[in-house]
Amino acid sequence: MPIPIQIGDIIETKKQHPCGAKKFIIMRTGMDFRMQCSGCQKQIWIERAKLEKRIKRITRNGENVEF
Ligand SMILES: [Zn+2]
């Protein structure tokens, strides 16, 4: 089952971005995801499979999303 990730979700990853931030905002979903780093504002394209492996926590409207 794919993890139900939606635009606007805040993803916390196991591995931090080079800038030190661990939270990313989902900008676009599909085969690949585009997300923006909460630290340096850089936007990253990432494959779903890769992203799913890195997810530690998903927050939507301030609440944790179970996955
Ligand atoms: Zn960053």
Short mmCIF file of C-alpha atoms and ligand atoms in Angstrom, two decimals:
data_model
loop_
_atom_site.label_atom_id
_atom_site.label_comp_id
_atom_site.label_asym_id
_atom_site.label_seq_id
_atom_site.Cartn_x
_atom_site.Cartn_y
_atom_site.Cartn_z
CA MET A 1 0.00 0.00 0.00
CA PRO A 2 1.45 3.38 -0.94
CA ILE A 3 1.65 5.93 1.84
CA PRO A 4 -1.17 8.48 1.28
CA ILE A 5 0.86 11.64 0.87
CA GLN A 6 -0.99 14.83 -0.06
CA ILE A 7 -0.01 18.30 -1.16
CA GLY A 8 0.63 20.46 1.87
CA ASP A 9 1.72 17.58 4.09
CA ILE A 10 4.81 18.16 6.18
CA ILE A 11 7.18 15.23 5.96
CA GLU A 12 9.82 14.65 8.56
CA THR A 13 12.65 12.54 7.20
CA LYS A 14 15.14 10.24 8.89
CA LYS A 15 17.99 11.87 7.05
CA GLN A 16 18.43 15.59 7.25
CA HIS A 17 18.92 17.95 4.33
CA PRO A 18 22.44 19.36 3.93
CA CYS A 19 21.17 22.60 5.51
CA GLY A 20 20.30 20.70 8.69
CA ALA A 21 16.50 20.74 8.39
CA LYS A 22 14.47 17.53 8.59
CA LYS A 23 11.07 18.83 7.54
CA PHE A 24 9.82 19.16 3.99
CA ILE A 25 6.54 20.46 2.61
CA ILE A 26 4.93 18.50 -0.23
CA MET A 27 4.38 20.75 -3.25
CA ARG A 28 3.39 18.21 -5.90
CA THR A 29 2.42 14.54 -5.89
CA GLY A 30 2.46 11.84 -8.57
CA MET A 31 5.06 9.39 -9.81
CA ASP A 32 7.62 11.77 -8.40
CA PHE A 33 7.13 14.20 -5.57
CA ARG A 34 8.29 17.76 -5.32
CA MET A 35 8.94 19.02 -1.84
CA GLN A 36 10.35 22.15 -0.33
CA CYS A 37 12.89 22.13 2.47
CA SER A 38 11.63 24.00 5.52
CA GLY A 39 15.15 25.21 6.27
CA CYS A 40 16.68 26.55 3.06
CA GLN A 41 13.46 26.65 0.96
CA LYS A 42 15.13 24.62 -1.78
CA GLN A 43 12.77 22.46 -3.84
CA ILE A 44 13.63 18.83 -4.47
CA TRP A 45 12.22 16.21 -6.82
CA ILE A 46 12.15 12.72 -5.32
CA GLU A 47 10.80 9.34 -6.42
CA ARG A 48 7.92 7.95 -4.35
CA ALA A 49 9.85 4.78 -3.40
CA LYS A 50 12.80 6.80 -2.16
CA LEU A 51 10.63 9.23 -0.27
CA GLU A 52 8.62 6.48 1.43
CA LYS A 53 11.81 4.90 2.77
CA ARG A 54 12.92 8.19 4.29
CA ILE A 55 9.70 9.20 6.01
CA LYS A 56 9.71 9.32 9.77
CA ARG A 57 6.56 11.36 10.35
CA ILE A 58 3.77 12.98 8.36
CA THR A 59 1.90 15.99 9.68
CA ARG A 60 -1.30 17.27 8.06
CA ASN A 61 -3.13 20.33 9.39
CA GLY A 62 -1.07 20.06 12.54
CA GLU A 63 -1.97 16.43 13.20
CA ASN A 64 0.02 13.25 12.81
CA VAL A 65 -0.96 11.02 9.89
CA GLU A 66 -0.80 7.28 10.47
CA PHE A 67 0.90 5.25 7.76
ZN ZN B 1 17.48 22.55 3.23
#
